[in-house]
XYZ file of C-alpha atoms in Angstrom:
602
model
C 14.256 -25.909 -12.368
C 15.741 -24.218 -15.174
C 15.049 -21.810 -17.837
C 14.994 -23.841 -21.522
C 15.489 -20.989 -24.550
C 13.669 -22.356 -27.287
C 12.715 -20.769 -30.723
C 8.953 -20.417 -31.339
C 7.099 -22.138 -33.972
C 4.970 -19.372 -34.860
C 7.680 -16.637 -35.018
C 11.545 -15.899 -34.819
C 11.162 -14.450 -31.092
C 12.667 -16.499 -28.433
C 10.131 -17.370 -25.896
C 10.875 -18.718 -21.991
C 9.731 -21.823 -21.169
C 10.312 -23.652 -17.592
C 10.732 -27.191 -17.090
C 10.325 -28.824 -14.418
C 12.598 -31.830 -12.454
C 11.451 -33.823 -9.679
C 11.694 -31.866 -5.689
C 10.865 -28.261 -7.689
C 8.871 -26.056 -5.696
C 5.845 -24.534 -7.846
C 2.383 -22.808 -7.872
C -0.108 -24.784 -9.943
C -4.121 -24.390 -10.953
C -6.732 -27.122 -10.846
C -9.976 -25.690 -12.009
C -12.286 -24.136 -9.475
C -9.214 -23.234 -7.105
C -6.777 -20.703 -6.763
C -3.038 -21.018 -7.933
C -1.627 -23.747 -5.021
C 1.454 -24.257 -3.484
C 3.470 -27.385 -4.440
C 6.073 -29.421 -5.699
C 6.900 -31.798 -8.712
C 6.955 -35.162 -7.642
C 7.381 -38.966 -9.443
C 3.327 -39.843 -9.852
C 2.328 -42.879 -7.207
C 1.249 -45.981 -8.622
C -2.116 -45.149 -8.620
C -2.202 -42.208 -11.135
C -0.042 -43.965 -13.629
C -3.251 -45.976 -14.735
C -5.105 -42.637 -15.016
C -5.904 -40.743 -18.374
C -4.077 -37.428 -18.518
C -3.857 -34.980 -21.013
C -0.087 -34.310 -23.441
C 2.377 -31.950 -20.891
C 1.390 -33.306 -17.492
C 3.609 -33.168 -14.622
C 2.311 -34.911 -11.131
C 2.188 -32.370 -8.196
C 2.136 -32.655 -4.879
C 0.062 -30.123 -2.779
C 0.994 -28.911 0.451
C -1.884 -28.764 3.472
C -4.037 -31.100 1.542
C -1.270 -33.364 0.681
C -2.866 -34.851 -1.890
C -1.369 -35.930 -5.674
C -2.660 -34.228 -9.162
C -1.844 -34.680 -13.000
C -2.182 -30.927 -13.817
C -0.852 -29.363 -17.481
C 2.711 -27.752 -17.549
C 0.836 -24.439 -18.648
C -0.944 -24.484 -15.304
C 2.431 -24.920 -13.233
C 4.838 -21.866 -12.587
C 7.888 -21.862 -9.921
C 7.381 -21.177 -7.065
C 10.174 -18.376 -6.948
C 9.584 -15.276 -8.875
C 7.916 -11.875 -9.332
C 4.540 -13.580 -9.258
C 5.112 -14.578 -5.626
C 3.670 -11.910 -3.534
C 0.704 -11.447 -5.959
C -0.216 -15.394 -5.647
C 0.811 -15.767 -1.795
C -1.635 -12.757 -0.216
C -2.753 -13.829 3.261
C -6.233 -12.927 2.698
C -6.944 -16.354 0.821
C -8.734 -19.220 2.221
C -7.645 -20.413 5.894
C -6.578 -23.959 3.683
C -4.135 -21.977 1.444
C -2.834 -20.312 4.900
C -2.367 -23.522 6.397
C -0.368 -24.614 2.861
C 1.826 -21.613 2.545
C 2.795 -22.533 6.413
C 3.273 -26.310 5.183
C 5.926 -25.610 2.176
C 7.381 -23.320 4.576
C 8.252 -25.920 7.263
C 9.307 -27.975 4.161
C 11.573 -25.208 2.914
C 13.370 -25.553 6.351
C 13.457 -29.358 7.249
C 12.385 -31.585 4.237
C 12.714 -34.883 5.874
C 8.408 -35.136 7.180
C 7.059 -34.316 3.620
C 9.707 -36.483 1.403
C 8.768 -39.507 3.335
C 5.885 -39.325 2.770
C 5.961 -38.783 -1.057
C 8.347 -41.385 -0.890
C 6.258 -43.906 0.605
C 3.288 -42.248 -1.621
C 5.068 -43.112 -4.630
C 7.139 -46.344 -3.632
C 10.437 -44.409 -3.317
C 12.333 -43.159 -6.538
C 12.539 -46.865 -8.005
C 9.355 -47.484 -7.533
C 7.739 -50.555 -10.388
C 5.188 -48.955 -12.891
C 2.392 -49.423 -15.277
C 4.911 -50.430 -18.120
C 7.031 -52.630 -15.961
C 4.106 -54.528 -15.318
C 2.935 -54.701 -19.052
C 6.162 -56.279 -20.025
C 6.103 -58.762 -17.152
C 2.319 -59.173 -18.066
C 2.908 -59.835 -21.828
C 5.727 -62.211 -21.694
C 8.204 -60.147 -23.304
C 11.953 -61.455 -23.144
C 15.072 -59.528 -22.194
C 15.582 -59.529 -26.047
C 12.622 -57.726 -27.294
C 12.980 -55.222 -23.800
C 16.779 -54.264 -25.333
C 15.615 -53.605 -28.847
C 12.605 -52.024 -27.365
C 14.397 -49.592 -25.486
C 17.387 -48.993 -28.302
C 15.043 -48.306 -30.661
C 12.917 -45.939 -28.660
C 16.172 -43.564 -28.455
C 17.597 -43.997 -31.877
C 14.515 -42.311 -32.877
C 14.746 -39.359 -30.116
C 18.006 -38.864 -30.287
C 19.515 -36.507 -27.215
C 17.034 -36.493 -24.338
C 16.252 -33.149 -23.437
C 15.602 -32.968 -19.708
C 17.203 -30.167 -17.918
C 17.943 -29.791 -14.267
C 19.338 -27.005 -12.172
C 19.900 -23.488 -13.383
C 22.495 -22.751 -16.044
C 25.710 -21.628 -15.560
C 26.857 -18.319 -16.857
C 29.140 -18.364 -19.461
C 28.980 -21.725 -20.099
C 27.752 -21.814 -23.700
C 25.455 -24.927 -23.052
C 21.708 -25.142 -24.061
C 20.856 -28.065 -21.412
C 22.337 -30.252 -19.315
C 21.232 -33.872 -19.092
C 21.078 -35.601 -16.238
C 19.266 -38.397 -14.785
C 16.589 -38.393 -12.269
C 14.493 -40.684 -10.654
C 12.098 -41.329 -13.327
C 14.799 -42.871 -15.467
C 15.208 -46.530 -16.370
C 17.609 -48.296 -13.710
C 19.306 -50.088 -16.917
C 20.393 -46.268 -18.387
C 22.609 -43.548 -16.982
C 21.786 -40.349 -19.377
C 24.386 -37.767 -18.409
C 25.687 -35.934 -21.307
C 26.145 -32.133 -21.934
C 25.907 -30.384 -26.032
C 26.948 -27.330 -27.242
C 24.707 -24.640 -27.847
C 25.860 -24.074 -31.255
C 25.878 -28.191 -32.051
C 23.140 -29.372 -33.452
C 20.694 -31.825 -31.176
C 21.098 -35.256 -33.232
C 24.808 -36.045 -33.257
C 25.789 -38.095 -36.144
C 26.491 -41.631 -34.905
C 30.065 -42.097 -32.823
C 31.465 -44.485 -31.010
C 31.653 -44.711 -27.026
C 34.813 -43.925 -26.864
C 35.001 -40.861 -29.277
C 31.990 -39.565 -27.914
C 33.833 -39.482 -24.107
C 37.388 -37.982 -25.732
C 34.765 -35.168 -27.676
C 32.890 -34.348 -24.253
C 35.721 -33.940 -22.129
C 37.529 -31.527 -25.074
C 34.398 -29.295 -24.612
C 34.508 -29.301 -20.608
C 38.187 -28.331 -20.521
C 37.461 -25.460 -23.007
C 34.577 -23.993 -20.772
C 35.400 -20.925 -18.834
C 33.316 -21.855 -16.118
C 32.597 -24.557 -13.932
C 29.825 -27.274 -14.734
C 28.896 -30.962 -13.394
C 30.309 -33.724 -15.588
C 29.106 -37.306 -15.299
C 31.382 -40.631 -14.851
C 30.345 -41.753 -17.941
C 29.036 -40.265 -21.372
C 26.088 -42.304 -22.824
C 26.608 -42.163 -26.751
C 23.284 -41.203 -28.792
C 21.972 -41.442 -32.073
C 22.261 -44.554 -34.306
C 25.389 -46.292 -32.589
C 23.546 -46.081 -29.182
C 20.325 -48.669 -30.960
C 23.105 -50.793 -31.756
C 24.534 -51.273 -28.914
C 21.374 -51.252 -27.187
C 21.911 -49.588 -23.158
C 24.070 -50.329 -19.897
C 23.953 -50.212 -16.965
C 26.496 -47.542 -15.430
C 28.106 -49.406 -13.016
C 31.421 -47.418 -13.480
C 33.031 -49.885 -16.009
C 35.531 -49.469 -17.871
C 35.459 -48.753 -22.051
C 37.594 -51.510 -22.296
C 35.677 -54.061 -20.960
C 32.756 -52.955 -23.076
C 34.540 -53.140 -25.846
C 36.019 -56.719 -25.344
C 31.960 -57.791 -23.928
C 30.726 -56.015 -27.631
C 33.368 -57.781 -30.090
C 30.660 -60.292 -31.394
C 26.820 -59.529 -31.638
C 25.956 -62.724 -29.110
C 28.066 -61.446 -26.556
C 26.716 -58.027 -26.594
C 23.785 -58.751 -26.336
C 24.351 -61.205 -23.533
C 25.914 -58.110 -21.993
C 22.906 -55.907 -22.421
C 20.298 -58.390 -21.255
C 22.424 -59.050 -17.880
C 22.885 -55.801 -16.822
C 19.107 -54.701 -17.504
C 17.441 -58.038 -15.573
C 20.340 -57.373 -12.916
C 19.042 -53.721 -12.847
C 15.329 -54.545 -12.667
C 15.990 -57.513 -10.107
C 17.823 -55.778 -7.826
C 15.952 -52.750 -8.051
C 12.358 -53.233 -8.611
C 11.451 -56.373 -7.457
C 9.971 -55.807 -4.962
C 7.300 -53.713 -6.156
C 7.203 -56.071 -9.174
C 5.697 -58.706 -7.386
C 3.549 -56.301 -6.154
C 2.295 -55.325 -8.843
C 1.240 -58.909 -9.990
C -0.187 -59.826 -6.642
C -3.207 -57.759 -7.572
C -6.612 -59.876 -7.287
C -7.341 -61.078 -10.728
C -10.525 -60.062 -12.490
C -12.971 -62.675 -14.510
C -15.494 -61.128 -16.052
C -18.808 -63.087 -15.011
C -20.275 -65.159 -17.307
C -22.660 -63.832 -19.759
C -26.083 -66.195 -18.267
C -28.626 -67.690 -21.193
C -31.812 -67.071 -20.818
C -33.528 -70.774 -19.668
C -36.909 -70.372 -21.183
C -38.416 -73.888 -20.298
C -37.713 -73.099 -16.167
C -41.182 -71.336 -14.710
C -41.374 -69.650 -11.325
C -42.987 -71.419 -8.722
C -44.810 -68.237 -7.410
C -45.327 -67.172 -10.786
C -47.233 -70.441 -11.733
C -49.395 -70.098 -8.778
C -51.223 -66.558 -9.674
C -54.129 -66.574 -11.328
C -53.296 -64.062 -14.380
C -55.776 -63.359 -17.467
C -53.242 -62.022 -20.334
C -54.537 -58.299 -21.560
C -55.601 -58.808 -25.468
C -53.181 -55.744 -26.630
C -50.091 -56.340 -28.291
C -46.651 -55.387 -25.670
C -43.244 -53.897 -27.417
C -40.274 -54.390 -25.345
C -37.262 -52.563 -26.349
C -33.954 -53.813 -24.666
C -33.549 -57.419 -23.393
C -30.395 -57.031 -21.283
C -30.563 -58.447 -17.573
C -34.167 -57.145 -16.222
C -35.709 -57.102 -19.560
C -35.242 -60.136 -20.698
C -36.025 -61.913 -17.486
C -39.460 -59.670 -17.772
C -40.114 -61.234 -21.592
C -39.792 -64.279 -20.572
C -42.584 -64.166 -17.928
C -44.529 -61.694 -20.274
C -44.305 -64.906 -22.455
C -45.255 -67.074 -20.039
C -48.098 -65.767 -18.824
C -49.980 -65.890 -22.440
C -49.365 -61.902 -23.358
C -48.641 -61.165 -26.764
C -45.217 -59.427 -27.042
C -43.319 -57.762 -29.996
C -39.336 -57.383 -29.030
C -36.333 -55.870 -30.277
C -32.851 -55.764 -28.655
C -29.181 -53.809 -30.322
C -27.702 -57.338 -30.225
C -29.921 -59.565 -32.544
C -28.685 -62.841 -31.247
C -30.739 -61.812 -28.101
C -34.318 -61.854 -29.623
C -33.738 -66.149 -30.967
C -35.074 -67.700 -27.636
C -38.052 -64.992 -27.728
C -38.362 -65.780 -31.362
C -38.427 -69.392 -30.873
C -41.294 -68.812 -27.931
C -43.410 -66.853 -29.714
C -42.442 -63.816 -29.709
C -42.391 -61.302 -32.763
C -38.889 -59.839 -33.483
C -38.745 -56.138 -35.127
C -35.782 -54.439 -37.046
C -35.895 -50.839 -35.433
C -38.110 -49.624 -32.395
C -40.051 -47.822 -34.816
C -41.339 -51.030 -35.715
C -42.275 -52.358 -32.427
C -44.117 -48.883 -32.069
C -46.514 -49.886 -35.572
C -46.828 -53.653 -34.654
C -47.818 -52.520 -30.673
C -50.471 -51.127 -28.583
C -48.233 -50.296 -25.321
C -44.624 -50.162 -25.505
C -42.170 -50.724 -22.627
C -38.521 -49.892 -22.583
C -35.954 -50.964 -20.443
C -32.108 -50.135 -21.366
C -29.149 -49.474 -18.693
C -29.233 -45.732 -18.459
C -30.626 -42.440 -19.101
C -28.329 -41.620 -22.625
C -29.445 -44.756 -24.043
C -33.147 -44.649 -22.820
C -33.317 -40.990 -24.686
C -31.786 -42.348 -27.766
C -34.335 -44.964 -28.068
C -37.091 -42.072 -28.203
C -35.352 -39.419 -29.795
C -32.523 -40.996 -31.723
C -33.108 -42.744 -35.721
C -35.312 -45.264 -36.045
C -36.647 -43.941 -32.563
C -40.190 -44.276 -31.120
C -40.698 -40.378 -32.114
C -39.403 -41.253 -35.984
C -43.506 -41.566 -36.116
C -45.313 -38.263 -35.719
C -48.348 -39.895 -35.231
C -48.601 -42.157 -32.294
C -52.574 -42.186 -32.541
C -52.387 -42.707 -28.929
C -50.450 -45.494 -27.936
C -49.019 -46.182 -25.158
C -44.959 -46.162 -23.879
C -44.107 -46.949 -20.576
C -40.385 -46.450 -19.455
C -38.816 -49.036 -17.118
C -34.891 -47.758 -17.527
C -33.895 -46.236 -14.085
C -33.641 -42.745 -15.001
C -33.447 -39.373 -13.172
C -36.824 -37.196 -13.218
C -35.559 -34.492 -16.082
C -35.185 -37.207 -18.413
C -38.380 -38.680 -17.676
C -40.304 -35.173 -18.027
C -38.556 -34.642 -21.420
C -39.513 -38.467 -23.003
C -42.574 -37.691 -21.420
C -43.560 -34.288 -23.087
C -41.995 -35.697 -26.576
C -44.424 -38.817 -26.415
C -47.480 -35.964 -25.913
C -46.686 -33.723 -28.655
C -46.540 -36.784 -31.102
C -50.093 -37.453 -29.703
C -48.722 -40.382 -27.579
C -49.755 -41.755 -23.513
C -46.414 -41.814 -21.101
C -46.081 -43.606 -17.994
C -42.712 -43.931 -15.996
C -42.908 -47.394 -14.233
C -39.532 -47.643 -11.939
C -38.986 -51.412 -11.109
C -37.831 -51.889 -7.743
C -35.511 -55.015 -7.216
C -33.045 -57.778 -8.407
C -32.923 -60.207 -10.952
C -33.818 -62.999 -9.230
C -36.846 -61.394 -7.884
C -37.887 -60.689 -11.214
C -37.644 -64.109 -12.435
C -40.180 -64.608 -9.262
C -42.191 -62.280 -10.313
C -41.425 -60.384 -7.015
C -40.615 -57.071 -8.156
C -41.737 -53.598 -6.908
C -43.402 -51.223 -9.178
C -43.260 -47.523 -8.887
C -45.460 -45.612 -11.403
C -46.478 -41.880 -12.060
C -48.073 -40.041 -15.193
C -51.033 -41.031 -17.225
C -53.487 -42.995 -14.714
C -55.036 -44.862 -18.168
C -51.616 -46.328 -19.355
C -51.362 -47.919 -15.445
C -54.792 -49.173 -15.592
C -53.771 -50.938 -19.006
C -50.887 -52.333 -17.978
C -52.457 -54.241 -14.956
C -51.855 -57.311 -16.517
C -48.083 -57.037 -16.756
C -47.305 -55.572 -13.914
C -49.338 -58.699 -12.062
C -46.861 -60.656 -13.712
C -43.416 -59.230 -12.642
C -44.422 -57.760 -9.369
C -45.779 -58.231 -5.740
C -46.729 -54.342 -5.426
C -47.814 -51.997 -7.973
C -47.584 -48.451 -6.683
C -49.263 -45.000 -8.841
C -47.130 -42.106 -7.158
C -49.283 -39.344 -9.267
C -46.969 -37.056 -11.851
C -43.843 -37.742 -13.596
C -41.125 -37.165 -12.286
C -42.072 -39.071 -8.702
C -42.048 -42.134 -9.109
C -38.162 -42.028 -10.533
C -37.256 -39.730 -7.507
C -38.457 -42.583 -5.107
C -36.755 -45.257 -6.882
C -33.223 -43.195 -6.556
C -33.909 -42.957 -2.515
C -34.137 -46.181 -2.069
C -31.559 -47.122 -4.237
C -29.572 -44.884 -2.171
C -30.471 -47.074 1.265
C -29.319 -49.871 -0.490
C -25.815 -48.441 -1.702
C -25.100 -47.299 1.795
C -25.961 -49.947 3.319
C -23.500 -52.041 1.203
C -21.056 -50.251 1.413
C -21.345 -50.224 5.313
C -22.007 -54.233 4.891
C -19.105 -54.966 3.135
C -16.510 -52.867 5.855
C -17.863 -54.596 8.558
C -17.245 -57.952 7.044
C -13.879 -56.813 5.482
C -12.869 -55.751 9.381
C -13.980 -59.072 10.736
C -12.013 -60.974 8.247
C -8.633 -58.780 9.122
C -9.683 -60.267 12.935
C -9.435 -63.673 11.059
C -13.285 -63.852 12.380
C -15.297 -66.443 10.305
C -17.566 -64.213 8.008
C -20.039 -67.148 7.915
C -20.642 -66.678 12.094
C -20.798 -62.558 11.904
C -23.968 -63.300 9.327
C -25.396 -66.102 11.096
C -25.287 -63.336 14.525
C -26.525 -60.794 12.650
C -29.508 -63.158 11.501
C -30.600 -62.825 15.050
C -30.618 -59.164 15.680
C -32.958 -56.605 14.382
C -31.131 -55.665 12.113
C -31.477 -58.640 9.707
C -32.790 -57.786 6.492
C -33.184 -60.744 3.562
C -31.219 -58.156 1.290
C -28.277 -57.773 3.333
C -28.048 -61.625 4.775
C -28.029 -62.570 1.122
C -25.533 -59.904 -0.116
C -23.398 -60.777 3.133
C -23.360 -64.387 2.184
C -22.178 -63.571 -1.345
C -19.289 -61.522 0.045
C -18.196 -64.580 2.583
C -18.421 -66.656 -0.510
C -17.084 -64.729 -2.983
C -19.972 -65.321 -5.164
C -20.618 -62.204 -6.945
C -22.689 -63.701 -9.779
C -24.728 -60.577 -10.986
C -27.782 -60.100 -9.610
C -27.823 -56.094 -9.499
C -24.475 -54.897 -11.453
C -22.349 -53.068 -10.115
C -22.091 -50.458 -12.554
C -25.717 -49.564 -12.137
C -25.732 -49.367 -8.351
C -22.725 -46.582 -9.010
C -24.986 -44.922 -11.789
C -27.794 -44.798 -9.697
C -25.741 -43.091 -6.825
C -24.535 -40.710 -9.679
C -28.052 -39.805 -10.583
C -28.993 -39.026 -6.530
C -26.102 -36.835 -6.251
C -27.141 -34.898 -9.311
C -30.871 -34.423 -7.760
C -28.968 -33.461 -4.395
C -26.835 -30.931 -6.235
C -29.761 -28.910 -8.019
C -31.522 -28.898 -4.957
C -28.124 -27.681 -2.512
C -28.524 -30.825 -0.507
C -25.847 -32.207 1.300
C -25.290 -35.515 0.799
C -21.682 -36.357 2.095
C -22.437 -40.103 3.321
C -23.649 -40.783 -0.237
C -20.976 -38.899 -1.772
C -18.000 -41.345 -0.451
C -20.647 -44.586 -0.910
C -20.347 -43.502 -4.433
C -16.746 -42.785 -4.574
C -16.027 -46.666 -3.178
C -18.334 -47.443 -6.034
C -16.354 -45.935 -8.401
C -13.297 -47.107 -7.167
C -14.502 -50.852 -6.938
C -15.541 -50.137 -10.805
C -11.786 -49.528 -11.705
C -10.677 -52.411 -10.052
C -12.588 -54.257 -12.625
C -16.128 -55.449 -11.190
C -18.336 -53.273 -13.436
C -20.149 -56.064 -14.449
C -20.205 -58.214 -11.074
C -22.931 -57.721 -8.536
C -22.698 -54.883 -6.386
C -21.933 -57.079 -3.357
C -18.657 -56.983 -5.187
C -17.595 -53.829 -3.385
C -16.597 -56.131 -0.347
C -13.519 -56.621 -3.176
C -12.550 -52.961 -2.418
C -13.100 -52.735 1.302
C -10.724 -55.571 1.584
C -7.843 -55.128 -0.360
């Protein structure tokens, strides 16, 4: 790494700043750990897709040996008075272990590079914009002008490796490393005195001009085979390849506009094919994501269990805020059952098949509030089931509630149900968390499990819904418990996937018939009518939502947060929700959760 002397903005003072090439040795902070040993490598495949901040470089730790996007302001080399002060033995027995680790790398490199090499798919490795372009469709053509554009408009590329010379009058050497496109060479040096956008030249005056300036240098300095013009005249000509040919036959290749061209586009395909292929194809063989189909609500199917229960409708008027998966698949047998609903949903479209039942459709949930006696809500997560409440147009928008009732259904955490709770109070209002337990199909069955705590009146008034949607009604006592019981057994059920799915993903590596490992475990003890069908969905590949994905990973989120106020440990569940996430990213947010058998596989 070398030291870049560059004039501050702010002032006329010259201020240091390092930058940093590929194989430098540095310290660098995360937040919450001390100033860590590593080095600046090219990021792995997987951190290209990240969001990272402006002035990132990717580092490689040493002990943990682990990768990190972490700002150039939190990076400093490795060598220098700051040393001793950052390296004192009476750290952590991890930083021992790392200081040992760059130590042993400092004396034979060959362990640690391969395995940042094989890390980050060696120094040619494909990325994210290789695979946009293949992605897209865009021809050779538009890649050229792309790229000659792109550095008419920066002119001189100032990335500096090594340490500078004495005496040698340069600013920065350019050089290129192994981030660099394989179809350009950068290797250029410019006076310190010059200015930093050279007026447009051609190839060959730009090579007589930089080897004038080396022979006039009074001391030594690397020169390159070939100088790469800049400026203007380099978008023209669009870039090559440095393959050590000669001016010549560049210029004879560039006498007509067709021919150049033709030049340019060979020696960049050439470049990529020979190159980056392989990781290329890589890159496209990754599983391609549908989205699932959005389902219609069938409101002339009935359940068969639901049909068979002897229900008398209460003679209060029901709001329902939120017809998304659950809620609408509750309306419908709210509807069915003879109960007298009031609905409103964000997406108006939503409310027509209610409508067209009978149901009445509001503008704002303050209006379901004034045309209802009880209100339930049911919305995806906490955020959204505070907004309803809080937010304008909420339920609290009327100070009065002359005690009504609101019952929320959302799967929240308990400190979001004790603060809509104590809002619905002071605006004179009942509140009753009801938790529902279960998928959607078992709510179209009416099969769901209720889990209630708060005011024992609301419950009792509510009997004749909760009939309706569930098999077991249970009143837990305050608020707050019945949401804590919910997110325990919502945790069962995440670890058990998760365990489900690498089972099955392990039998099929043994090329082990997925369909005979369920119909076994249908036999043991084990069986459970939740896991056989989630197992058959993963041996089908079926993952038609039934519980999303993406709240099975929010619910995880909100046990770990109880956990963490309460200094439980909770490690199992921590990596359960960290496949969660990760199956999320690979694009089955909105699949059924049985959809992590997508991760555990590939």
């Amino acid at each position: 790494m070398s030291k870049n002397k560059k004039l501050s903005l702010s002032g006329g003072d010259t201020a240091e700043k390092f930058i940093y090439k590929p194989k430098d040795l540095i310290w660098a902070k995360m937040k919450g750990f001390t100033p860590w040993p590593g080095m600046i490598v090219d990021p792995p495949l997987d951190l290209l897709s990240q969001q990272r901040r402006a002035n990132t470089k990717c580092v490689f730790f040493f002990g943990s040996r682990n990768f990190a996007w972490i700002e150039e302001n939190n990076i400093k080399p490795f060598e220098g008075p700051w040393k001793e002060e950052l390296a004192k033995v009476s750290k952590p027995a991890a930083f021992r272990h790392a200081m040992t680790d760059i130590e042993k790398y400092i004396d034979d490199p060959a362990e640690v590079d391969e395995q940042v090499n094989k890390s980050c798919g060696a120094p040619n490795h494909a990325t994210e914009a290789d695979f946009d372009k293949i992605r897209d469709g865009l021809d050779s053509e538009e890649i050229v002008t792309e790229e000659a554009t792109a550095d008419a408009n920066n002119g001189v590329v100032a990335h500096v490796v090594g340490s500078p010379d004495e005496g040698d009058g340069l600013d920065v050497e350019i050089n290129a490393d192994s981030s660099a496109s394989p179809a350009t060479t950068p290797a250029a040096t410019t006076k310190a005195g010059g200015k930093r956008t050279p007026k447009a030249k051609s190839v060959a005056a730009t090579s007589v001009k930089s080897t004038k300036g080396s022979a006039k240098s009074a001391q030594k300095r690397r020169t390159s085979a070939q100088q790469t013009p800049s400026g203007p005249s380099q978008a023209k000509r669009g870039k090559r390849a440095a393959s050590g040919e000669a001016l010549q036959d560049a210029d004879e290749a560039s006498s007509t506009p067709t021919g150049r061209r033709r030049v340019e586009t060979d020696a960049l395909l050439a470049s990529i094919a020979a190159k980056r292929a392989p990781n290329a194809i890589a890159l496209l063989d990754r599983p391609v994501v549908t989205r699932p189909e959005t389902q219609v609500i069938d409101m002339s199917s009935r359940s068969n269990t639901l049909a068979d229960r002897e229900i008398v409708p209460s003679e209060q008027t029901f709001g329902f805020l939120g017809l998304g998966m659950m809620g609408s698949t509750i309306v419908k047998d709210l509807i069915y059952t003879g109960h007298k609903v009031v609905v409103w949903n964000r997406t108006i479209d939503k409310c027509q098949p209610f409508a067209e039942a009978g149901a009445e459709v509001k503008d704002t949930p303050m209006d379901v509030v004034e045309a209802a006696d009880v209100i339930f809500c049911c919305v995806s997560d906490p955020k959204g089931a505070k907004d309803l409440v809080f937010g304008n147009c909420g339920v609290l928008q009327l100070k009065d509630l002359n005690n009504k009732a609101y019952v929320e259904m959302s799967t929240i955490d308990p400190d979001t149900s004790l603060d809509i709770g104590e809002g619905i109070k002071q605006c004179n209002g009942r509140y009753l968390e009801a938790q529902i337990h279960g998928s959607r199909q078992e709510a179209a069955d009416g099969m769901l499990i209720i889990l209630a705590g708060g005011d024992r009146s609301v419950f009792e008034e509510c009997h004749s819904c909760f009939k309706t949607i569930a098999k077991n009604t249970f009143f837990l006592g305050n608020i707050g418990n019945a949401c804590k019981v919910n997110l325990i057994l919502q945790t069962i059920l995440g670890v058990s996937l998760v365990g489900l799915a690498e089972a099955l993903a392990l039998a099929d590596r043994f090329s082990i018939s997925l369909n005979d490992i369920i119909d076994i475990f249908d036999l043991t003890s084990m069986k459970s009518p939740m896991l056989l069908a989630k197992g058959k969905e993963m041996a089908k590949g079926d993952f038609n939502p039934q519980q999303p994905l993406s709240h099975m990973q929010r619910d995880l989120r909100l046990v770990l947060n109880m956990a963490e106020n309460l200094d439980q440990s909770m490690p199992v569940t921590s990596i359960t929700n960290e496949v969660f996430k990760h199956t999320k990213r690979l694009g089955y947010s909105e699949h059924d959760s049985s959809a992590v058998f997508v991760r555990s596989r590939f």
